[in-house]
Amino acid sequence: MIIFRHVYPFIYSKKNVIVLFIASVISIIITLSPSITLRYLTLDVSFFLLFIAEFSIAFFLYIFYLRKLDGFKLLPSRDLTSIKFSIVVLFVILLVQYNVYLYRDNLYHYGPSHISFIAFIIATFVVPYYEEIIYRGCIFGVFHSIFNKKYIIPCILTSLSFCLMHGQYYNILDQSILFLVSILLLIVRIRSRGLFYPIIIHSCMNAFVLSLNF
């Protein structure tokens, strides 16, 4: 694809790929943990522990290992092209989300929702940080290495994994949006060679969607 032209592949050693794979598997298990913990804990406690576990694994994994790897930096790129592209992607995602909100509002006439401050902070800051490191970082890194440092198939497989792990969004429209958002965030990650802009875009998107429903 022309969008990946002149983009250098990410280079990971066999050891790096094994670490990324293990991190991906552990993260998937943690994401699925409420199916077990809900038998013994309340909904709020179960998901609070889930977010704590997700953030902890992403934070410590990044501090002690991932920050040294190619494409995992959390510093803004000085490349003006990457910055402009990231801004365009952000507006595209917000536009898509706004139109979906209008469509659903006209169809179902939703009333305003109520969300706690803590839940807003988690959705805006914790979730984007965790999901970008694990999905656009680790899982994509594994597929990128398996498929001989290509981009298209790894992007598709990573995005499908992202959709699969969001089982609460069960209809075609939600899954399509998740897939599109994941693809766009992956392109930003690849072009900027880091996770800073994907995290910022993801955070802005979550805050925007939650704000629409207040």
PDB file of C-alpha atoms in Angstrom:
ATOM      1  CA  MET A   1       0.000   0.000   0.000  1.00  0.00           C
ATOM      2  CA  ILE A   2       1.168   3.507  -0.797  1.00  0.00           C
ATOM      3  CA  ILE A   3       0.547   4.603   2.794  1.00  0.00           C
ATOM      4  CA  PHE A   4       3.358   2.291   3.966  1.00  0.00           C
ATOM      5  CA  ARG A   5       5.770   3.269   1.208  1.00  0.00           C
ATOM      6  CA  HIS A   6       9.253   4.239   2.456  1.00  0.00           C
ATOM      7  CA  VAL A   7       8.360   3.022   5.968  1.00  0.00           C
ATOM      8  CA  TYR A   8      11.053   0.849   7.520  1.00  0.00           C
ATOM      9  CA  PRO A   9       9.971  -2.375   9.254  1.00  0.00           C
ATOM     10  CA  PHE A  10      10.297  -2.844  13.002  1.00  0.00           C
ATOM     11  CA  ILE A  11      13.151  -5.184  13.853  1.00  0.00           C
ATOM     12  CA  TYR A  12      12.746  -7.535  16.833  1.00  0.00           C
ATOM     13  CA  SER A  13      14.972 -10.382  17.924  1.00  0.00           C
ATOM     14  CA  LYS A  14      13.572 -13.839  18.626  1.00  0.00           C
ATOM     15  CA  LYS A  15      13.764 -13.076  22.347  1.00  0.00           C
ATOM     16  CA  ASN A  16      11.800  -9.846  21.826  1.00  0.00           C
ATOM     17  CA  VAL A  17       9.070 -11.662  19.901  1.00  0.00           C
ATOM     18  CA  ILE A  18       8.764 -14.298  22.644  1.00  0.00           C
ATOM     19  CA  VAL A  19       8.392 -11.575  25.284  1.00  0.00           C
ATOM     20  CA  LEU A  20       5.778  -9.760  23.164  1.00  0.00           C
ATOM     21  CA  PHE A  21       3.893 -13.016  22.664  1.00  0.00           C
ATOM     22  CA  ILE A  22       3.895 -13.887  26.384  1.00  0.00           C
ATOM     23  CA  ALA A  23       2.754 -10.359  27.245  1.00  0.00           C
ATOM     24  CA  SER A  24      -0.048 -10.641  24.681  1.00  0.00           C
ATOM     25  CA  VAL A  25      -1.264 -13.990  26.045  1.00  0.00           C
ATOM     26  CA  ILE A  26      -1.189 -12.775  29.670  1.00  0.00           C
ATOM     27  CA  SER A  27      -3.089  -9.636  28.676  1.00  0.00           C
ATOM     28  CA  ILE A  28      -5.772 -11.645  26.870  1.00  0.00           C
ATOM     29  CA  ILE A  29      -6.181 -13.877  29.938  1.00  0.00           C
ATOM     30  CA  ILE A  30      -6.525 -10.800  32.171  1.00  0.00           C
ATOM     31  CA  THR A  31      -9.095  -9.282  29.800  1.00  0.00           C
ATOM     32  CA  LEU A  32     -11.157 -12.485  29.992  1.00  0.00           C
ATOM     33  CA  SER A  33     -10.792 -12.770  33.781  1.00  0.00           C
ATOM     34  CA  PRO A  34     -14.188 -11.160  34.641  1.00  0.00           C
ATOM     35  CA  SER A  35     -15.875 -14.284  33.276  1.00  0.00           C
ATOM     36  CA  ILE A  36     -14.444 -16.007  36.376  1.00  0.00           C
ATOM     37  CA  THR A  37     -14.170 -13.223  38.966  1.00  0.00           C
ATOM     38  CA  LEU A  38     -17.809 -12.170  38.502  1.00  0.00           C
ATOM     39  CA  ARG A  39     -18.803 -15.459  40.151  1.00  0.00           C
ATOM     40  CA  TYR A  40     -17.194 -14.341  43.390  1.00  0.00           C
ATOM     41  CA  LEU A  41     -17.038 -10.529  43.240  1.00  0.00           C
ATOM     42  CA  THR A  42     -19.384  -7.676  42.425  1.00  0.00           C
ATOM     43  CA  LEU A  43     -19.325  -6.114  38.967  1.00  0.00           C
ATOM     44  CA  ASP A  44     -17.597  -2.924  40.170  1.00  0.00           C
ATOM     45  CA  VAL A  45     -14.902  -4.770  42.126  1.00  0.00           C
ATOM     46  CA  SER A  46     -14.298  -7.255  39.319  1.00  0.00           C
ATOM     47  CA  PHE A  47     -13.731  -4.597  36.691  1.00  0.00           C
ATOM     48  CA  PHE A  48     -11.743  -2.383  39.051  1.00  0.00           C
ATOM     49  CA  LEU A  49      -9.318  -5.270  39.609  1.00  0.00           C
ATOM     50  CA  LEU A  50      -9.279  -5.867  35.858  1.00  0.00           C
ATOM     51  CA  PHE A  51      -8.207  -2.274  35.137  1.00  0.00           C
ATOM     52  CA  ILE A  52      -5.591  -2.360  37.899  1.00  0.00           C
ATOM     53  CA  ALA A  53      -4.126  -5.576  36.487  1.00  0.00           C
ATOM     54  CA  GLU A  54      -4.172  -4.290  32.903  1.00  0.00           C
ATOM     55  CA  PHE A  55      -2.508  -1.002  33.808  1.00  0.00           C
ATOM     56  CA  SER A  56       0.094  -2.709  36.000  1.00  0.00           C
ATOM     57  CA  ILE A  57       1.203  -5.185  33.353  1.00  0.00           C
ATOM     58  CA  ALA A  58       1.402  -2.473  30.683  1.00  0.00           C
ATOM     59  CA  PHE A  59       3.237  -0.033  32.976  1.00  0.00           C
ATOM     60  CA  PHE A  60       5.878  -2.398  34.338  1.00  0.00           C
ATOM     61  CA  LEU A  61       6.336  -4.195  31.025  1.00  0.00           C
ATOM     62  CA  TYR A  62       6.995  -0.874  29.343  1.00  0.00           C
ATOM     63  CA  ILE A  63       9.318   0.483  32.042  1.00  0.00           C
ATOM     64  CA  PHE A  64      11.482  -2.617  32.280  1.00  0.00           C
ATOM     65  CA  TYR A  65      11.446  -3.891  28.703  1.00  0.00           C
ATOM     66  CA  LEU A  66       9.346  -2.369  25.931  1.00  0.00           C
ATOM     67  CA  ARG A  67      10.732   1.168  26.081  1.00  0.00           C
ATOM     68  CA  LYS A  68      13.998  -0.164  24.680  1.00  0.00           C
ATOM     69  CA  LEU A  69      12.366  -1.691  21.597  1.00  0.00           C
ATOM     70  CA  ASP A  70      11.911  -0.188  18.166  1.00  0.00           C
ATOM     71  CA  GLY A  71       8.514   1.492  17.767  1.00  0.00           C
ATOM     72  CA  PHE A  72       7.556   1.568  21.455  1.00  0.00           C
ATOM     73  CA  LYS A  73       8.663   5.076  22.392  1.00  0.00           C
ATOM     74  CA  LEU A  74       6.209   7.255  24.305  1.00  0.00           C
ATOM     75  CA  LEU A  75       7.746  10.544  23.238  1.00  0.00           C
ATOM     76  CA  PRO A  76       6.221  12.783  20.537  1.00  0.00           C
ATOM     77  CA  SER A  77       7.826  12.555  17.125  1.00  0.00           C
ATOM     78  CA  ARG A  78       9.359  15.733  15.709  1.00  0.00           C
ATOM     79  CA  ASP A  79       8.485  14.618  12.201  1.00  0.00           C
ATOM     80  CA  LEU A  80       6.004  17.205  10.923  1.00  0.00           C
ATOM     81  CA  THR A  81       4.446  14.731   8.491  1.00  0.00           C
ATOM     82  CA  SER A  82       3.650  12.295  11.309  1.00  0.00           C
ATOM     83  CA  ILE A  83       2.145  15.084  13.402  1.00  0.00           C
ATOM     84  CA  LYS A  84      -0.083  16.284  10.549  1.00  0.00           C
ATOM     85  CA  PHE A  85      -1.146  12.737   9.726  1.00  0.00           C
ATOM     86  CA  SER A  86      -1.992  12.047  13.383  1.00  0.00           C
ATOM     87  CA  ILE A  87      -4.145  15.189  13.547  1.00  0.00           C
ATOM     88  CA  VAL A  88      -6.016  14.166  10.396  1.00  0.00           C
ATOM     89  CA  VAL A  89      -6.623  10.664  11.784  1.00  0.00           C
ATOM     90  CA  LEU A  90      -7.899  12.139  15.052  1.00  0.00           C
ATOM     91  CA  PHE A  91     -10.451  14.297  13.244  1.00  0.00           C
ATOM     92  CA  VAL A  92     -11.531  11.392  11.034  1.00  0.00           C
ATOM     93  CA  ILE A  93     -12.109   9.173  14.090  1.00  0.00           C
ATOM     94  CA  LEU A  94     -14.001  11.901  15.956  1.00  0.00           C
ATOM     95  CA  LEU A  95     -16.129  12.582  12.890  1.00  0.00           C
ATOM     96  CA  VAL A  96     -16.986   8.891  12.551  1.00  0.00           C
ATOM     97  CA  GLN A  97     -17.854   8.627  16.244  1.00  0.00           C
ATOM     98  CA  TYR A  98     -20.006  11.760  16.112  1.00  0.00           C
ATOM     99  CA  ASN A  99     -21.972  10.513  13.119  1.00  0.00           C
ATOM    100  CA  VAL A 100     -22.517   7.147  14.778  1.00  0.00           C
ATOM    101  CA  TYR A 101     -23.777   8.979  17.882  1.00  0.00           C
ATOM    102  CA  LEU A 102     -26.203  11.036  15.793  1.00  0.00           C
ATOM    103  CA  TYR A 103     -27.414   7.915  13.992  1.00  0.00           C
ATOM    104  CA  ARG A 104     -28.078   6.080  17.246  1.00  0.00           C
ATOM    105  CA  ASP A 105     -29.627   9.115  18.901  1.00  0.00           C
ATOM    106  CA  ASN A 106     -32.078   9.544  16.023  1.00  0.00           C
ATOM    107  CA  LEU A 107     -32.825   5.831  16.029  1.00  0.00           C
ATOM    108  CA  TYR A 108     -33.153   5.147  19.749  1.00  0.00           C
ATOM    109  CA  HIS A 109     -33.517   8.653  21.291  1.00  0.00           C
ATOM    110  CA  TYR A 110     -31.072   7.977  24.082  1.00  0.00           C
ATOM    111  CA  GLY A 111     -31.288  10.001  27.264  1.00  0.00           C
ATOM    112  CA  PRO A 112     -28.149  11.427  28.915  1.00  0.00           C
ATOM    113  CA  SER A 113     -25.977   8.878  30.709  1.00  0.00           C
ATOM    114  CA  HIS A 114     -24.279   9.217  34.076  1.00  0.00           C
ATOM    115  CA  ILE A 115     -20.666   8.214  34.583  1.00  0.00           C
ATOM    116  CA  SER A 116     -18.463   8.610  37.637  1.00  0.00           C
ATOM    117  CA  PHE A 117     -15.321  10.713  37.575  1.00  0.00           C
ATOM    118  CA  ILE A 118     -13.174   7.642  38.271  1.00  0.00           C
ATOM    119  CA  ALA A 119     -14.749   5.738  35.380  1.00  0.00           C
ATOM    120  CA  PHE A 120     -14.118   8.712  33.086  1.00  0.00           C
ATOM    121  CA  ILE A 121     -10.448   8.875  34.123  1.00  0.00           C
ATOM    122  CA  ILE A 122      -9.997   5.130  33.597  1.00  0.00           C
ATOM    123  CA  ALA A 123     -11.624   5.196  30.158  1.00  0.00           C
ATOM    124  CA  THR A 124      -9.725   8.303  29.082  1.00  0.00           C
ATOM    125  CA  PHE A 125      -6.243   7.574  30.388  1.00  0.00           C
ATOM    126  CA  VAL A 126      -5.807   4.009  31.660  1.00  0.00           C
ATOM    127  CA  VAL A 127      -7.578   2.108  28.876  1.00  0.00           C
ATOM    128  CA  PRO A 128      -5.843   3.907  25.945  1.00  0.00           C
ATOM    129  CA  TYR A 129      -2.425   3.462  27.561  1.00  0.00           C
ATOM    130  CA  TYR A 130      -2.976  -0.245  28.147  1.00  0.00           C
ATOM    131  CA  GLU A 131      -4.643  -1.059  24.825  1.00  0.00           C
ATOM    132  CA  GLU A 132      -2.092   0.758  22.687  1.00  0.00           C
ATOM    133  CA  ILE A 133       0.846  -0.918  24.394  1.00  0.00           C
ATOM    134  CA  ILE A 134      -0.712  -4.383  24.214  1.00  0.00           C
ATOM    135  CA  TYR A 135      -2.625  -4.335  20.902  1.00  0.00           C
ATOM    136  CA  ARG A 136      -0.858  -1.811  18.676  1.00  0.00           C
ATOM    137  CA  GLY A 137       2.423  -2.616  20.409  1.00  0.00           C
ATOM    138  CA  CYS A 138       2.834  -6.238  21.521  1.00  0.00           C
ATOM    139  CA  ILE A 139       0.240  -8.105  19.461  1.00  0.00           C
ATOM    140  CA  PHE A 140       1.065  -6.170  16.296  1.00  0.00           C
ATOM    141  CA  GLY A 141       4.767  -6.756  16.972  1.00  0.00           C
ATOM    142  CA  VAL A 142       4.227 -10.508  17.082  1.00  0.00           C
ATOM    143  CA  PHE A 143       2.234 -10.590  13.823  1.00  0.00           C
ATOM    144  CA  HIS A 144       4.671  -8.172  12.167  1.00  0.00           C
ATOM    145  CA  SER A 145       7.550 -10.535  12.941  1.00  0.00           C
ATOM    146  CA  ILE A 146       5.660 -13.684  11.955  1.00  0.00           C
ATOM    147  CA  PHE A 147       4.648 -12.255   8.563  1.00  0.00           C
ATOM    148  CA  ASN A 148       8.168 -11.308   7.546  1.00  0.00           C
ATOM    149  CA  LYS A 149       7.932  -7.653   8.656  1.00  0.00           C
ATOM    150  CA  LYS A 150       4.969  -6.893   6.392  1.00  0.00           C
ATOM    151  CA  TYR A 151       2.216  -4.497   7.422  1.00  0.00           C
ATOM    152  CA  ILE A 152      -1.154  -5.256   5.824  1.00  0.00           C
ATOM    153  CA  ILE A 153      -1.872  -8.746   7.200  1.00  0.00           C
ATOM    154  CA  PRO A 154      -0.488  -7.926  10.690  1.00  0.00           C
ATOM    155  CA  CYS A 155      -2.696  -4.805  10.797  1.00  0.00           C
ATOM    156  CA  ILE A 156      -5.764  -6.843   9.850  1.00  0.00           C
ATOM    157  CA  LEU A 157      -5.046  -9.636  12.351  1.00  0.00           C
ATOM    158  CA  THR A 158      -4.254  -7.173  15.150  1.00  0.00           C
ATOM    159  CA  SER A 159      -7.480  -5.284  14.496  1.00  0.00           C
ATOM    160  CA  LEU A 160      -9.496  -8.503  14.452  1.00  0.00           C
ATOM    161  CA  SER A 161      -7.943  -9.422  17.803  1.00  0.00           C
ATOM    162  CA  PHE A 162      -8.855  -5.969  19.110  1.00  0.00           C
ATOM    163  CA  CYS A 163     -12.466  -6.479  18.026  1.00  0.00           C
ATOM    164  CA  LEU A 164     -12.616  -9.985  19.477  1.00  0.00           C
ATOM    165  CA  MET A 165     -11.469  -8.764  22.894  1.00  0.00           C
ATOM    166  CA  HIS A 166     -14.271  -6.172  22.900  1.00  0.00           C
ATOM    167  CA  GLY A 167     -17.069  -8.701  23.083  1.00  0.00           C
ATOM    168  CA  GLN A 168     -19.372  -6.193  24.786  1.00  0.00           C
ATOM    169  CA  TYR A 169     -19.761  -4.566  21.355  1.00  0.00           C
ATOM    170  CA  TYR A 170     -21.580  -7.379  19.652  1.00  0.00           C
ATOM    171  CA  ASN A 171     -23.262  -5.732  16.636  1.00  0.00           C
ATOM    172  CA  ILE A 172     -21.755  -5.257  13.184  1.00  0.00           C
ATOM    173  CA  LEU A 173     -21.676  -1.452  13.389  1.00  0.00           C
ATOM    174  CA  ASP A 174     -19.677  -1.399  16.640  1.00  0.00           C
ATOM    175  CA  GLN A 175     -17.285  -4.083  15.461  1.00  0.00           C
ATOM    176  CA  SER A 176     -16.755  -2.269  12.147  1.00  0.00           C
ATOM    177  CA  ILE A 177     -15.941   0.961  13.965  1.00  0.00           C
ATOM    178  CA  LEU A 178     -13.532  -0.835  16.302  1.00  0.00           C
ATOM    179  CA  PHE A 179     -11.805  -2.409  13.309  1.00  0.00           C
ATOM    180  CA  LEU A 180     -11.513   0.921  11.478  1.00  0.00           C
ATOM    181  CA  VAL A 181     -10.213   2.729  14.560  1.00  0.00           C
ATOM    182  CA  SER A 182      -7.631   0.013  15.178  1.00  0.00           C
ATOM    183  CA  ILE A 183      -6.403   0.154  11.568  1.00  0.00           C
ATOM    184  CA  LEU A 184      -6.054   3.942  11.736  1.00  0.00           C
ATOM    185  CA  LEU A 185      -4.205   3.805  15.050  1.00  0.00           C
ATOM    186  CA  LEU A 186      -1.860   1.171  13.652  1.00  0.00           C
ATOM    187  CA  ILE A 187      -1.080   3.359  10.657  1.00  0.00           C
ATOM    188  CA  VAL A 188      -0.298   6.250  13.004  1.00  0.00           C
ATOM    189  CA  ARG A 189       1.912   3.997  15.091  1.00  0.00           C
ATOM    190  CA  ILE A 190       3.786   2.740  12.033  1.00  0.00           C
ATOM    191  CA  ARG A 191       4.281   6.174  10.481  1.00  0.00           C
ATOM    192  CA  SER A 192       5.296   7.870  13.736  1.00  0.00           C
ATOM    193  CA  ARG A 193       7.312   4.814  14.855  1.00  0.00           C
ATOM    194  CA  GLY A 194       5.976   5.110  18.370  1.00  0.00           C
ATOM    195  CA  LEU A 195       2.939   4.826  20.619  1.00  0.00           C
ATOM    196  CA  PHE A 196       2.667   8.441  21.768  1.00  0.00           C
ATOM    197  CA  TYR A 197       0.250   9.637  19.079  1.00  0.00           C
ATOM    198  CA  PRO A 198      -1.923   6.487  19.084  1.00  0.00           C
ATOM    199  CA  ILE A 199      -2.368   6.849  22.860  1.00  0.00           C
ATOM    200  CA  ILE A 200      -3.250  10.557  22.538  1.00  0.00           C
ATOM    201  CA  ILE A 201      -5.755   9.855  19.725  1.00  0.00           C
ATOM    202  CA  HIS A 202      -7.302   6.935  21.608  1.00  0.00           C
ATOM    203  CA  SER A 203      -7.589   9.037  24.764  1.00  0.00           C
ATOM    204  CA  CYS A 204      -9.227  11.943  22.910  1.00  0.00           C
ATOM    205  CA  MET A 205     -11.643   9.559  21.212  1.00  0.00           C
ATOM    206  CA  ASN A 206     -12.753   7.968  24.490  1.00  0.00           C
ATOM    207  CA  ALA A 207     -13.182  11.357  26.175  1.00  0.00           C
ATOM    208  CA  PHE A 208     -15.167  12.631  23.178  1.00  0.00           C
ATOM    209  CA  VAL A 209     -17.499   9.621  23.072  1.00  0.00           C
ATOM    210  CA  LEU A 210     -18.143   9.762  26.813  1.00  0.00           C
ATOM    211  CA  SER A 211     -18.764  13.510  26.670  1.00  0.00           C
ATOM    212  CA  LEU A 212     -21.367  13.058  23.920  1.00  0.00           C
ATOM    213  CA  ASN A 213     -23.380  10.834  26.224  1.00  0.00           C
ATOM    214  CA  PHE A 214     -23.326  13.060  29.313  1.00  0.00           C
TER     215      PHE A 214
END
